[in-house]
JSON list of C-alpha atoms and ligand atoms in Angstrom, two decimals:
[
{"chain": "A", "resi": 1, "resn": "UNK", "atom": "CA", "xyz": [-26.03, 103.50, 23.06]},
{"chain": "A", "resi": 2, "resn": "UNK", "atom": "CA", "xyz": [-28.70, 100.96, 23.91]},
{"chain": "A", "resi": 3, "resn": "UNK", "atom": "CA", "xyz": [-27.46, 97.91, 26.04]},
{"chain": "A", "resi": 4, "resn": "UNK", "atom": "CA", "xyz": [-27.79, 94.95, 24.03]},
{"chain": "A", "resi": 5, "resn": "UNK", "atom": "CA", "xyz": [-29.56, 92.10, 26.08]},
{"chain": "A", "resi": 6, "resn": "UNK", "atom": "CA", "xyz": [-27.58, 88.71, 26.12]},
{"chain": "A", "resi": 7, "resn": "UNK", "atom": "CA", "xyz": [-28.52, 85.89, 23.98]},
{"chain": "A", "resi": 8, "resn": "UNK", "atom": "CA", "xyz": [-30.36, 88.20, 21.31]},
{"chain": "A", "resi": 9, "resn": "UNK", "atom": "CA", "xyz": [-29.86, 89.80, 18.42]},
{"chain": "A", "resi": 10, "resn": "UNK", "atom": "CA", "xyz": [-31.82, 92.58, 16.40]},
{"chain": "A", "resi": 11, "resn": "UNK", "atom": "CA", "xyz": [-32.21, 93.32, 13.08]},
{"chain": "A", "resi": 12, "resn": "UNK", "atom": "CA", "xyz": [-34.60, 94.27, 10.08]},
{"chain": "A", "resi": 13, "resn": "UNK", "atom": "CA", "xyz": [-37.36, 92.08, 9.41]},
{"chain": "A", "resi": 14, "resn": "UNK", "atom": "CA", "xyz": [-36.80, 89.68, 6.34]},
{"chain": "A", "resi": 15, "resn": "UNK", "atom": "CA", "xyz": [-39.83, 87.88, 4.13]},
{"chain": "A", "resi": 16, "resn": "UNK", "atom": "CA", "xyz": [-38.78, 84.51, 5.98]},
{"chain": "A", "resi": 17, "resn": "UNK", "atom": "CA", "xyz": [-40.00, 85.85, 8.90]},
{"chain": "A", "resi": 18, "resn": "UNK", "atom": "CA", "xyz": [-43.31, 85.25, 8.37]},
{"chain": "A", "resi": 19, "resn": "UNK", "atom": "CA", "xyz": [-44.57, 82.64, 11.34]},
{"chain": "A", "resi": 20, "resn": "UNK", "atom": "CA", "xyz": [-42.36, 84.60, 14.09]},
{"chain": "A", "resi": 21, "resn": "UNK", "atom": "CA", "xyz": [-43.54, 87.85, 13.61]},
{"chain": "A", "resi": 22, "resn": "UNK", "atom": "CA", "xyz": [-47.49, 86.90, 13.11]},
{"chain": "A", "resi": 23, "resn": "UNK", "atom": "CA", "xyz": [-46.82, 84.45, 16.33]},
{"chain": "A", "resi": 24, "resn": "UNK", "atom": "CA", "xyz": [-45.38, 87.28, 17.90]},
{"chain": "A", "resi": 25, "resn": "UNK", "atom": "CA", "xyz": [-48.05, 90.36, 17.17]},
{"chain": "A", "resi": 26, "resn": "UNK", "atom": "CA", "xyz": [-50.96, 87.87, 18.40]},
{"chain": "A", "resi": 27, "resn": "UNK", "atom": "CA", "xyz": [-49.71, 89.03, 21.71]},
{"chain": "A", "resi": 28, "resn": "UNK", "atom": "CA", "xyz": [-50.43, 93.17, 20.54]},
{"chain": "A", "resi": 29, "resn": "UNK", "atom": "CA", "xyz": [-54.10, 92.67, 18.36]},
{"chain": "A", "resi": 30, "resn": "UNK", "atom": "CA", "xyz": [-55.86, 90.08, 16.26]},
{"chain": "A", "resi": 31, "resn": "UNK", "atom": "CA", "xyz": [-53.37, 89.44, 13.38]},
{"chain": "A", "resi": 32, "resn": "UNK", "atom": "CA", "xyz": [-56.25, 87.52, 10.99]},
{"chain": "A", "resi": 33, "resn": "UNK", "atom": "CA", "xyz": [-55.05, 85.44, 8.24]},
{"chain": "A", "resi": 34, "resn": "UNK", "atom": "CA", "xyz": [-52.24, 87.06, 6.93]},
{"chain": "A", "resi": 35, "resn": "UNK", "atom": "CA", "xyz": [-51.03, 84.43, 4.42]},
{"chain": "A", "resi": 36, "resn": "UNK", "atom": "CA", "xyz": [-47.09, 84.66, 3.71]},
{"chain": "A", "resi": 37, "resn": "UNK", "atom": "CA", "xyz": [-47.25, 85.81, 0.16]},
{"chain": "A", "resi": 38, "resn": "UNK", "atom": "CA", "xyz": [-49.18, 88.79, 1.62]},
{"chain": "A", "resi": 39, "resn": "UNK", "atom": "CA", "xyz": [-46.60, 88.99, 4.61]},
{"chain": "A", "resi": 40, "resn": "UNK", "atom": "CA", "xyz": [-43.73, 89.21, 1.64]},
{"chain": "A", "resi": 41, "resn": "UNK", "atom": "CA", "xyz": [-45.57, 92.03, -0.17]},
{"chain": "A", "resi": 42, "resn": "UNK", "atom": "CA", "xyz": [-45.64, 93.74, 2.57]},
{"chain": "A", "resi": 43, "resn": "UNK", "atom": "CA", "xyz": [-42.03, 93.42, 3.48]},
{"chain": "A", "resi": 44, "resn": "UNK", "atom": "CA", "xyz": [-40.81, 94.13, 0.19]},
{"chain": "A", "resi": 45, "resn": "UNK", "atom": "CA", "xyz": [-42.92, 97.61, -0.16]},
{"chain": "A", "resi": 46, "resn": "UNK", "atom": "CA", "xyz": [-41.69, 98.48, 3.34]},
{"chain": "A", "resi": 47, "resn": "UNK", "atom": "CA", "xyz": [-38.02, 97.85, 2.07]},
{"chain": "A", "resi": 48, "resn": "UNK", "atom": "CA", "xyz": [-38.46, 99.81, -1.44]},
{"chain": "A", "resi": 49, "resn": "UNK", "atom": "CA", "xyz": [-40.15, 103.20, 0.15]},
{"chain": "A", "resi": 50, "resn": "UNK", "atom": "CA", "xyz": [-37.23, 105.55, 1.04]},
{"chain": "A", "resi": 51, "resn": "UNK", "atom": "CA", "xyz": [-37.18, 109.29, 2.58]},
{"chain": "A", "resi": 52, "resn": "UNK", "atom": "CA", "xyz": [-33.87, 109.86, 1.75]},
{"chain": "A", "resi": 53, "resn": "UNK", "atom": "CA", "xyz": [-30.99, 108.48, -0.20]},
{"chain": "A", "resi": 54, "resn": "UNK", "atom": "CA", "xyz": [-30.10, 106.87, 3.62]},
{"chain": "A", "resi": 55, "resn": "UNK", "atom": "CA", "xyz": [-32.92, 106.53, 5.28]},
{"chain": "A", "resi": 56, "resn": "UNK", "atom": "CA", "xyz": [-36.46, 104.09, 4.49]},
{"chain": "A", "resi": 57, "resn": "UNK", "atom": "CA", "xyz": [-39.73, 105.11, 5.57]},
{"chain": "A", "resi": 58, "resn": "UNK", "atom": "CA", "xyz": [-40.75, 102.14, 7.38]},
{"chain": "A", "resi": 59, "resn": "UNK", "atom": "CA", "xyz": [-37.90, 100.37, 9.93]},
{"chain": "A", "resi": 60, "resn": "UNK", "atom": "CA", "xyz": [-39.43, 96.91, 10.80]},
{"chain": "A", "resi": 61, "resn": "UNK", "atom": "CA", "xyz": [-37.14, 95.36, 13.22]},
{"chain": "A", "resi": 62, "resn": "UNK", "atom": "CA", "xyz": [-37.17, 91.94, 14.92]},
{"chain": "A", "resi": 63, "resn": "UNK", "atom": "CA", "xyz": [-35.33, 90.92, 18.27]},
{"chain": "A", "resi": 64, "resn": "UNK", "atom": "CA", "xyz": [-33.93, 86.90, 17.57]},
{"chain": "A", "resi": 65, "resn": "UNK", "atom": "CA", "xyz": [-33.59, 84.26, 20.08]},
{"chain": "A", "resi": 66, "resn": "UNK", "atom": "CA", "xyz": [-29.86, 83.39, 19.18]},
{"chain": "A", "resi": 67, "resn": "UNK", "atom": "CA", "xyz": [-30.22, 80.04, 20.81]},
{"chain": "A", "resi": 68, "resn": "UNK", "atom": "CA", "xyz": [-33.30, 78.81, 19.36]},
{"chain": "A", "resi": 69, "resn": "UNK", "atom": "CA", "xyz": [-33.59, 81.07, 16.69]},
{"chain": "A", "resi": 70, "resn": "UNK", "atom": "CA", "xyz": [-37.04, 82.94, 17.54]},
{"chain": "A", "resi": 71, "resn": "UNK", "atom": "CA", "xyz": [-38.28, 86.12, 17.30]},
{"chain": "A", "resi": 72, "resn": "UNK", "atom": "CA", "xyz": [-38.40, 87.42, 20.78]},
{"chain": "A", "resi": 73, "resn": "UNK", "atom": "CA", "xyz": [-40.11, 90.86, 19.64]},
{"chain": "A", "resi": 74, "resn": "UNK", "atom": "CA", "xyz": [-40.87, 93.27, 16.87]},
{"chain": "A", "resi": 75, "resn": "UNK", "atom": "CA", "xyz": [-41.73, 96.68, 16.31]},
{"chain": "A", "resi": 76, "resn": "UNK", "atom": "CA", "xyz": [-41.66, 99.36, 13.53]},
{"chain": "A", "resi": 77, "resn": "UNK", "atom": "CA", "xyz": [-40.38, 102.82, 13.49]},
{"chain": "A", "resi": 78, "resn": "UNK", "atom": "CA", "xyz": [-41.75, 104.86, 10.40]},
{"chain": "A", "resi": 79, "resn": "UNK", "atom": "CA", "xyz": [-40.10, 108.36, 9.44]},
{"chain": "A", "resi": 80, "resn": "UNK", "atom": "CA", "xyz": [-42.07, 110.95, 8.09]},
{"chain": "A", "resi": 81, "resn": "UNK", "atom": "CA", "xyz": [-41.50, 113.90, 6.17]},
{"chain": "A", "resi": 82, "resn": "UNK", "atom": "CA", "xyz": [-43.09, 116.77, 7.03]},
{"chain": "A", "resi": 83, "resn": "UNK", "atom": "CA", "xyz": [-43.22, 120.59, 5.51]},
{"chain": "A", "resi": 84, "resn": "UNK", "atom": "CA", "xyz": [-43.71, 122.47, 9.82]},
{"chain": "A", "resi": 85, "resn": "UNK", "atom": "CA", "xyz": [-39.92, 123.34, 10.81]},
{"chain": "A", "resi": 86, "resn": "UNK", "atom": "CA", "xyz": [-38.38, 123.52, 7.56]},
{"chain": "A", "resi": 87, "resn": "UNK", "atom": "CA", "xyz": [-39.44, 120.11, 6.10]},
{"chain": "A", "resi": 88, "resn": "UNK", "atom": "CA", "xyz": [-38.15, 117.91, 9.38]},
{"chain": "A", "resi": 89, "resn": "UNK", "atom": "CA", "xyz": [-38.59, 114.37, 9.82]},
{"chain": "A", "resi": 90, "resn": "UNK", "atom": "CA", "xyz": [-40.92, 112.71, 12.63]},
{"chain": "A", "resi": 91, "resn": "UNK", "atom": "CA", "xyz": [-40.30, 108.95, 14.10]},
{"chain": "A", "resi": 92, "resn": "UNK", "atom": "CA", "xyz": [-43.85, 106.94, 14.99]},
{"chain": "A", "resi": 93, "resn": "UNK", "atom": "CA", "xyz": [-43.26, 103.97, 16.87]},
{"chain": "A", "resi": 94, "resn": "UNK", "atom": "CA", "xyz": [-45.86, 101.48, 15.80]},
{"chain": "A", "resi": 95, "resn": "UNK", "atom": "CA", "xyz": [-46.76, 97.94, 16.60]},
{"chain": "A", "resi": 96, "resn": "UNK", "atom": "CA", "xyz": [-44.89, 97.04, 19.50]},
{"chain": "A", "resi": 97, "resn": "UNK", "atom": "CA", "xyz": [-44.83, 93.50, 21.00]},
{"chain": "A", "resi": 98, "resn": "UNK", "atom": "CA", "xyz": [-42.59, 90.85, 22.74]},
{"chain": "A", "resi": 99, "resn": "UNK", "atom": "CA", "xyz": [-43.89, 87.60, 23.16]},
{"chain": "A", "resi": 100, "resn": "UNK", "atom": "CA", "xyz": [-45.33, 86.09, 26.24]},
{"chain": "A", "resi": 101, "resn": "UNK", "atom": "CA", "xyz": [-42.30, 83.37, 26.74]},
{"chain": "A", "resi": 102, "resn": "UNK", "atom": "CA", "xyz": [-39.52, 86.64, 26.43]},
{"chain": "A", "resi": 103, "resn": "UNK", "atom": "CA", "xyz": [-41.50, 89.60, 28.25]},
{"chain": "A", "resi": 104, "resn": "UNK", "atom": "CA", "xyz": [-39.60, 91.11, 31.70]},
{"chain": "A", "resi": 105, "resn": "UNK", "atom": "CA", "xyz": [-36.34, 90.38, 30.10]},
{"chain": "A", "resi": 106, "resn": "UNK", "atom": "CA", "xyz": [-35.61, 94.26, 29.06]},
{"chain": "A", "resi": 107, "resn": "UNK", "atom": "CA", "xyz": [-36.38, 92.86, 25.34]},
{"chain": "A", "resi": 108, "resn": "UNK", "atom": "CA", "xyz": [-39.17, 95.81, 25.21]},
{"chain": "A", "resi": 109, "resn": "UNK", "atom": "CA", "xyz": [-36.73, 98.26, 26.55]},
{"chain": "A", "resi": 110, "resn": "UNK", "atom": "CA", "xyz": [-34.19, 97.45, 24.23]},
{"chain": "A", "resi": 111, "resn": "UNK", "atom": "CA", "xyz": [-36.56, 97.17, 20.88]},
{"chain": "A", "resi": 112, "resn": "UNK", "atom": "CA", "xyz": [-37.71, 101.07, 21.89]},
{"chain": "A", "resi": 113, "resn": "UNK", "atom": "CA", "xyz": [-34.11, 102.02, 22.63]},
{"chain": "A", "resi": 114, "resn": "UNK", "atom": "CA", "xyz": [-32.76, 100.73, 19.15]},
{"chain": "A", "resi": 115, "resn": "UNK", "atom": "CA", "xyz": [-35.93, 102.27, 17.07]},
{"chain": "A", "resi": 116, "resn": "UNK", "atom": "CA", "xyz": [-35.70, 105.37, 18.92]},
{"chain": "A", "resi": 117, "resn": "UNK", "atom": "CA", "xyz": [-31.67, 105.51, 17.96]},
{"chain": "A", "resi": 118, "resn": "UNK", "atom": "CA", "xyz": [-32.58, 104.45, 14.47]},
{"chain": "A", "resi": 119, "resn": "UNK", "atom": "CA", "xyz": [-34.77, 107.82, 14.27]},
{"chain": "A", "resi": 120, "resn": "UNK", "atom": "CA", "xyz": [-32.80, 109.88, 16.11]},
{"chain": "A", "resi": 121, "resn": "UNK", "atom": "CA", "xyz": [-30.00, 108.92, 13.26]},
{"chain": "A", "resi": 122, "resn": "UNK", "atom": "CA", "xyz": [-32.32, 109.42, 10.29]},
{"chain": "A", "resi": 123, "resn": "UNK", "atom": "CA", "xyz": [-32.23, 113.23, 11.71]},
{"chain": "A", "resi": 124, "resn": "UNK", "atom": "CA", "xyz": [-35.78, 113.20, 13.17]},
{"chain": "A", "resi": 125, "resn": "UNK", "atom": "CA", "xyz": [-36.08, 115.71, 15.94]},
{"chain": "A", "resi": 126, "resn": "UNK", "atom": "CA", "xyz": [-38.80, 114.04, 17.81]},
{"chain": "A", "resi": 127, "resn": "UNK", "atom": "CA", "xyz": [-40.30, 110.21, 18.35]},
{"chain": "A", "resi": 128, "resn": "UNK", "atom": "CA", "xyz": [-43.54, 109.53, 19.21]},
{"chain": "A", "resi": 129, "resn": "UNK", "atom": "CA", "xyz": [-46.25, 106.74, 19.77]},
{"chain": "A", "resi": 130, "resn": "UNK", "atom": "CA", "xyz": [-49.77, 106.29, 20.91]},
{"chain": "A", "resi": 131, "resn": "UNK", "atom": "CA", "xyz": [-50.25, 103.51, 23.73]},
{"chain": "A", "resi": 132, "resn": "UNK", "atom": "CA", "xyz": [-52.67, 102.21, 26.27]},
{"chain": "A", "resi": 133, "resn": "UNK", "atom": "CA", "xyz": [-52.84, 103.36, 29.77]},
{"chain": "A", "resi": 134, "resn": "UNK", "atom": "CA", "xyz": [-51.53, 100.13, 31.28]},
{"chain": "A", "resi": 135, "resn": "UNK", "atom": "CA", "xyz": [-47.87, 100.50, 28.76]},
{"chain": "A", "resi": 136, "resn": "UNK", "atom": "CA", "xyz": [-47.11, 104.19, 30.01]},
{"chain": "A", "resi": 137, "resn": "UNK", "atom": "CA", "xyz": [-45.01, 102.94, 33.12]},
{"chain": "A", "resi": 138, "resn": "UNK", "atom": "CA", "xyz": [-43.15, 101.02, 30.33]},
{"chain": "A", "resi": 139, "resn": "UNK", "atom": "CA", "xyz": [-43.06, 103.83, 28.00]},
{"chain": "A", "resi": 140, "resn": "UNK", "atom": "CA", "xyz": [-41.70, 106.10, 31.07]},
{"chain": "A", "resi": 141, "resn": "UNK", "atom": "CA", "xyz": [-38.67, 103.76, 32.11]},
{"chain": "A", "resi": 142, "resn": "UNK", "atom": "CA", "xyz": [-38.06, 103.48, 27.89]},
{"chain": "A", "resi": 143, "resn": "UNK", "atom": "CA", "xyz": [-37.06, 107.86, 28.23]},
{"chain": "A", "resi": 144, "resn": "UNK", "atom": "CA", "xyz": [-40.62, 108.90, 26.60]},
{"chain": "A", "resi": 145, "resn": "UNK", "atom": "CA", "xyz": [-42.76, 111.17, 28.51]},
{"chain": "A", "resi": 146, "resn": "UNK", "atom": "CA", "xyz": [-46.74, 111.85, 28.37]},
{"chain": "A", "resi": 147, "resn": "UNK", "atom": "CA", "xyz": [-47.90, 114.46, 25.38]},
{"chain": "A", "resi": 148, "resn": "UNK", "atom": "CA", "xyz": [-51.33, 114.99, 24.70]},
{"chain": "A", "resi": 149, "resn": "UNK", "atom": "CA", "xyz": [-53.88, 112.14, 23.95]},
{"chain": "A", "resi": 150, "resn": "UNK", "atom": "CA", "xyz": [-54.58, 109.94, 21.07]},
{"chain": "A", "resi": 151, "resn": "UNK", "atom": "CA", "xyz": [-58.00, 110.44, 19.19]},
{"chain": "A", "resi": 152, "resn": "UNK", "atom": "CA", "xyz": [-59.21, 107.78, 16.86]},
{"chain": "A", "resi": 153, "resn": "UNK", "atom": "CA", "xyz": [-61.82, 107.70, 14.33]},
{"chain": "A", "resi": 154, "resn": "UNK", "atom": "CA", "xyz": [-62.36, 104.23, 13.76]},
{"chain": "A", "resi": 155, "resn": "UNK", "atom": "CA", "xyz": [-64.59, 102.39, 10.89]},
{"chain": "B", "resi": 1, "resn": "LIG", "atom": "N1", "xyz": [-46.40, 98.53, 33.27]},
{"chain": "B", "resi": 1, "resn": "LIG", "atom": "C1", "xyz": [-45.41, 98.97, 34.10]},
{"chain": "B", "resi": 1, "resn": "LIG", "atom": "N2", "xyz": [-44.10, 98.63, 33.93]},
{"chain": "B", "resi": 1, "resn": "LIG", "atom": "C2", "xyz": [-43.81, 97.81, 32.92]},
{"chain": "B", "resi": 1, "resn": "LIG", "atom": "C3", "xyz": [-44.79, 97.30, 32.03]},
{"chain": "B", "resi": 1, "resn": "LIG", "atom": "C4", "xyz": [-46.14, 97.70, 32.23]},
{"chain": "B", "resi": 1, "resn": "LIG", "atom": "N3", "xyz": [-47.14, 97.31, 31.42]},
{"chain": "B", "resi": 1, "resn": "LIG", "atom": "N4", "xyz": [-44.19, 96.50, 31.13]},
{"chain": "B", "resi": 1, "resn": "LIG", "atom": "C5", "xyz": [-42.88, 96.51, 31.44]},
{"chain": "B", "resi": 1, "resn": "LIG", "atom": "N5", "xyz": [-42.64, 97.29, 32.51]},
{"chain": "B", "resi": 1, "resn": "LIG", "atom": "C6", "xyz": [-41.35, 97.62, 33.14]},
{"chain": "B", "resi": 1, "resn": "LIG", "atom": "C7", "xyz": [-40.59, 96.37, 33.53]},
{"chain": "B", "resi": 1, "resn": "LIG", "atom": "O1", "xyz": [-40.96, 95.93, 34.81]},
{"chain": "B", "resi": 1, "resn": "LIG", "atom": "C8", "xyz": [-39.15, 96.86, 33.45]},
{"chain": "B", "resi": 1, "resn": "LIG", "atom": "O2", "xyz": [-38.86, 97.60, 34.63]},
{"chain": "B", "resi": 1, "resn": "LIG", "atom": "P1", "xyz": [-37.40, 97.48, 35.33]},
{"chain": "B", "resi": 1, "resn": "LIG", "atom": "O3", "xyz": [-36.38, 97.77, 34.26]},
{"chain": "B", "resi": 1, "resn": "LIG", "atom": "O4", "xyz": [-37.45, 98.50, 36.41]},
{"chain": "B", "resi": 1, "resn": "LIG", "atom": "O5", "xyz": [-37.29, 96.08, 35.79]},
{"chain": "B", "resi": 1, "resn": "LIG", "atom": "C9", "xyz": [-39.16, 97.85, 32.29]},
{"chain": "B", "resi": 1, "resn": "LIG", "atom": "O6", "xyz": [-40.54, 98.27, 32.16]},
{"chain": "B", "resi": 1, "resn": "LIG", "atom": "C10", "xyz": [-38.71, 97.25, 30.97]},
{"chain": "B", "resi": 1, "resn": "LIG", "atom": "O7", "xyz": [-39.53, 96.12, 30.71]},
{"chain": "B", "resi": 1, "resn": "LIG", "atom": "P2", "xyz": [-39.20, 95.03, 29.60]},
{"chain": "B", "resi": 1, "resn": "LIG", "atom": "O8", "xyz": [-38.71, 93.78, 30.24]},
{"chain": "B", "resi": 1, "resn": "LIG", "atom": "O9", "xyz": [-38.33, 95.64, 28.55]},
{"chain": "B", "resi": 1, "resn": "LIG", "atom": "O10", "xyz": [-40.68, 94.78, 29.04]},
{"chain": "B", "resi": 1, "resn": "LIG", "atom": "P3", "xyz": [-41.15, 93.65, 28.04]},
{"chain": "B", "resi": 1, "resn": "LIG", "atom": "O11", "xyz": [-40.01, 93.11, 27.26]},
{"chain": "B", "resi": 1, "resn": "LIG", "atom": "O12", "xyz": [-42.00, 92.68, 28.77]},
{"chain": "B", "resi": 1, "resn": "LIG", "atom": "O13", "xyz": [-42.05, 94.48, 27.01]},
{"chain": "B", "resi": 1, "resn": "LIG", "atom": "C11", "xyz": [-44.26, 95.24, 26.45]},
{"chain": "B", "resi": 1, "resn": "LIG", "atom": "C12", "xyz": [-43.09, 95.33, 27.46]},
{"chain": "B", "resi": 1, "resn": "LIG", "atom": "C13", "xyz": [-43.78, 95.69, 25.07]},
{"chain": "B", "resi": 1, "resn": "LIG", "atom": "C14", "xyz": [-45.37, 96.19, 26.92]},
{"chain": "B", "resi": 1, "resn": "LIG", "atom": "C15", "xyz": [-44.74, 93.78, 26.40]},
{"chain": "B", "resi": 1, "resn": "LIG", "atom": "O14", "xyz": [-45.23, 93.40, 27.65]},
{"chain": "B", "resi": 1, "resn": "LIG", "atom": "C16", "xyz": [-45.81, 93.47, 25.35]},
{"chain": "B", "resi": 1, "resn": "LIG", "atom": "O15", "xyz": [-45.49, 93.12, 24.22]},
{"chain": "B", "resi": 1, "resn": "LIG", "atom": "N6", "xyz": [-47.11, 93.60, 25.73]},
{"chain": "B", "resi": 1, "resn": "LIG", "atom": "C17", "xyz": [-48.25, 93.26, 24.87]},
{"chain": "B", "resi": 1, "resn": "LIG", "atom": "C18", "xyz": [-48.34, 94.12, 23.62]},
{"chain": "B", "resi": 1, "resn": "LIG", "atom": "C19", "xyz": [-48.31, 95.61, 23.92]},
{"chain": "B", "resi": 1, "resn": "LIG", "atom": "O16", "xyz": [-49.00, 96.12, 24.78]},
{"chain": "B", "resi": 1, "resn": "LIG", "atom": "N7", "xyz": [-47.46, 96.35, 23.14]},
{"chain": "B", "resi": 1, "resn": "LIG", "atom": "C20", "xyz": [-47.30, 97.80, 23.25]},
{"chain": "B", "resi": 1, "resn": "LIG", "atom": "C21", "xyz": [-48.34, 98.46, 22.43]},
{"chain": "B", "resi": 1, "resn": "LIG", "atom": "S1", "xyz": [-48.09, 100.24, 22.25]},
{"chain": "B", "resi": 1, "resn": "LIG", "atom": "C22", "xyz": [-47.34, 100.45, 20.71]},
{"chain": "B", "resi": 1, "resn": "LIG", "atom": "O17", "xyz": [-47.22, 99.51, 19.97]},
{"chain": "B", "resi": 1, "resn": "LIG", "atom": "C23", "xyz": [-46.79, 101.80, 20.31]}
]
């Protein structure tokens, strides 16, 4: 079990997240303008696609300032179903990022421990995510090792 980092909290992402978690991702990519009727869509299609009668294909969770209230970090783990090894499930970590006021608190750590858990739960027998050079020292202390190399096509 994941040691939970003092003064936060973590949970799923709600619609009335909207300004925390775009504020937060500008620290991943360019985020664009997402307006927050698109941001709710979004959320509620991620909460209504399911894999199982337990388990929901995307897991968007958010790491809370308790204090102040902020999200600290985000990240998604989706579970997919696939027909190799008798129809198992597969975890992708996607869209990882802690903002620049809560990074090098273990906040990173933590969000990859709990999504990782959350997979490992839902029955999937292996987790995996694509990342840049520079995050593989992260990755490394997070438990994940090095396994082949992402290829892109990219439009
Ligand atoms: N290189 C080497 N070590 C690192 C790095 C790094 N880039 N980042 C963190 N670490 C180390 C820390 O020093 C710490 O080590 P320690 O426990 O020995 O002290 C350990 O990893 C845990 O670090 P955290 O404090 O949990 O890291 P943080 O909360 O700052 O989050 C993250 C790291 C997610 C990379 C953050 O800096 C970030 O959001 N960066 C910008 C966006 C990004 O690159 N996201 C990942 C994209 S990949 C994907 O989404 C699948």
């Amino acid at each position: 079990q994941a040691k939970m980092v003092d003064g936060y909290s973590i949970r799923r992402i709600r619609k009335s997240d909207y300004e925390g978690v775009v504020e937060t991702l500008k620290v991943l990519t360019v985020v664009g303008n997402l307006s927050r009727s698109e941001f709710e869509k979004i959320v509620e299609y991620w909460d209504s696609i399911t894999v199982s009668e337990t388990t929901k294909l995307y897991n968007p969770l958010v790491v809370v300032d308790d204090t102040t209230g902020a999200i600290a970090a985000t990240g998604n783990v989706l579970i997919e179903r696939k027909l190799i090894h008798e129809g198992a499930l597969c975890g992708h970590i996607e869209d990882i990022a802690v903002s620049r006021d809560h990074q090098g608190r273990q906040l990173g750590r933590y969000l990859i421990e709990q999504l990782t858990a959350l997979a490992v739960r839902a029955g999937c027998y292996k987790v995996i995510l694509d990342c840049d050079p520079s995050n593989v020292a992260f990755y490394e202390k997070c438990q994940f090792t090095r396994a082949g190399v992402e290829m892109q096509f990219r439009t």
